[in-house]
Amino acid sequence: MPSTRPAALLFLLGVLTLLLSLILVLWPAWDGEANAHDGEARKTPDYKVLTVRDATEIRQMDVSTPAAKEAGMRLVVEKLRGDNTPEDGVLLIEFTNPEGSRDTGFALVYDSERAVMEAGETRRFGEVYDEDEAKRVMREEDGVRVVGYKEFVQENPQLSDGVRRFLR
């Protein structure tokens, strides 16, 4: 019997990317907190990699960290991205609190413009990227998109309620 694990992983990635798409469209200042503290020295929060799963050009990691805001999650992403992002692929990091009782956010890390374009061509992550958008993602966002659920809910209460209803 064929394994459903890759299909389930792709479905999960699609749902997370749909959420990311909604956030990015309706919340253009999604990385405001990270930029607000540029002058401060920031230390990477403690983190622990819980699981790692690989599929074609995708690696998914579950990471436990007390960081519940995008700025802290981004620092963890920077530590993990180098050795874990597949060549011309995507690294998906799902964050949970140290008790593991709830998800706190996620990050998508694209290795290259090609990875962004291929994700868009297949609608793997819910968005369709043209070449200009792929260049922008890599240039302006350094290939990283981070979403903290708590911040998202605080900034977009109506949208987050709609997403919850959609996912039920």
Short mmCIF file of N, CA, C and O in Angstrom, two decimals, residues 5 9 12 47-54 59-64 80 84 91-96 103:
data_model
loop_
_atom_site.label_atom_id
_atom_site.label_comp_id
_atom_site.label_asym_id
_atom_site.label_seq_id
_atom_site.Cartn_x
_atom_site.Cartn_y
_atom_site.Cartn_z
N ARG A 5 2.13 9.61 3.69
CA ARG A 5 2.90 10.63 4.42
C ARG A 5 3.30 11.81 3.53
O ARG A 5 3.08 12.95 3.93
N LEU A 9 1.95 15.62 4.08
CA LEU A 9 2.90 16.72 4.28
C LEU A 9 2.63 17.84 3.28
O LEU A 9 2.60 19.01 3.65
N LEU A 12 -0.52 19.68 4.34
CA LEU A 12 -0.21 20.56 5.47
C LEU A 12 0.51 21.81 4.98
O LEU A 12 0.20 22.93 5.39
N TYR A 47 16.18 26.78 21.61
CA TYR A 47 15.29 25.99 20.76
C TYR A 47 15.76 24.55 20.73
O TYR A 47 16.90 24.25 21.05
N LYS A 48 14.84 23.68 20.38
CA LYS A 48 15.15 22.26 20.26
C LYS A 48 14.42 21.71 19.04
O LYS A 48 13.21 21.90 18.91
N VAL A 49 15.16 21.04 18.16
CA VAL A 49 14.55 20.41 16.99
C VAL A 49 13.91 19.11 17.46
O VAL A 49 14.59 18.24 18.02
N LEU A 50 12.60 18.99 17.25
CA LEU A 50 11.87 17.81 17.71
C LEU A 50 11.81 16.72 16.64
O LEU A 50 12.04 15.54 16.95
N THR A 51 11.47 17.09 15.43
CA THR A 51 11.39 16.13 14.33
C THR A 51 11.86 16.79 13.04
O THR A 51 11.78 18.01 12.88
N VAL A 52 12.31 15.94 12.13
CA VAL A 52 12.70 16.39 10.79
C VAL A 52 12.11 15.39 9.81
O VAL A 52 12.27 14.17 9.97
N ARG A 53 11.39 15.90 8.79
CA ARG A 53 10.82 15.05 7.75
C ARG A 53 11.24 15.62 6.40
O ARG A 53 11.22 16.82 6.20
N ASP A 54 11.59 14.72 5.50
CA ASP A 54 12.02 15.13 4.17
C ASP A 54 11.08 14.58 3.11
O ASP A 54 10.62 13.44 3.21
N ARG A 59 11.97 20.14 3.26
CA ARG A 59 12.31 19.60 4.58
C ARG A 59 11.40 20.31 5.57
O ARG A 59 11.27 21.53 5.55
N GLN A 60 10.76 19.53 6.43
CA GLN A 60 9.91 20.10 7.45
C GLN A 60 10.52 19.79 8.81
O GLN A 60 10.92 18.65 9.07
N MET A 61 10.62 20.82 9.65
CA MET A 61 11.16 20.65 11.00
C MET A 61 10.14 21.16 12.01
O MET A 61 9.53 22.21 11.80
N ASP A 62 9.98 20.39 13.07
CA ASP A 62 9.18 20.84 14.20
C ASP A 62 10.18 21.29 15.26
O ASP A 62 11.08 20.53 15.62
N VAL A 63 10.01 22.53 15.73
CA VAL A 63 10.97 23.13 16.65
C VAL A 63 10.24 23.66 17.87
O VAL A 63 9.25 24.38 17.74
N SER A 64 10.75 23.33 19.03
CA SER A 64 10.22 23.85 20.28
C SER A 64 11.09 25.03 20.72
O SER A 64 12.31 24.93 20.74
N LEU A 80 19.02 27.74 11.79
CA LEU A 80 18.69 26.45 11.20
C LEU A 80 18.77 26.40 9.68
O LEU A 80 18.95 25.33 9.11
N ASN A 84 19.98 23.06 6.67
CA ASN A 84 18.71 22.34 6.57
C ASN A 84 17.85 22.67 5.36
O ASN A 84 16.89 21.95 5.09
N LEU A 91 12.43 24.98 3.12
CA LEU A 91 12.45 24.51 4.50
C LEU A 91 11.22 25.08 5.19
O LEU A 91 10.99 26.29 5.18
N LEU A 92 10.40 24.20 5.75
CA LEU A 92 9.23 24.61 6.52
C LEU A 92 9.55 24.32 7.98
O LEU A 92 9.87 23.18 8.33
N ILE A 93 9.49 25.35 8.81
CA ILE A 93 9.72 25.18 10.25
C ILE A 93 8.40 25.50 10.96
O ILE A 93 7.86 26.59 10.80
N GLU A 94 7.93 24.54 11.74
CA GLU A 94 6.73 24.76 12.55
C GLU A 94 7.18 24.89 13.99
O GLU A 94 7.88 24.03 14.52
N PHE A 95 6.76 25.99 14.63
CA PHE A 95 7.17 26.30 15.99
C PHE A 95 6.09 25.91 16.99
O PHE A 95 4.90 26.12 16.74
N THR A 96 6.52 25.36 18.13
CA THR A 96 5.63 25.09 19.25
C THR A 96 6.27 25.64 20.51
O THR A 96 7.48 25.86 20.55
N ASP A 103 0.83 25.22 18.78
CA ASP A 103 1.69 25.80 17.76
C ASP A 103 1.75 27.30 17.97
O ASP A 103 0.76 27.93 18.34
#
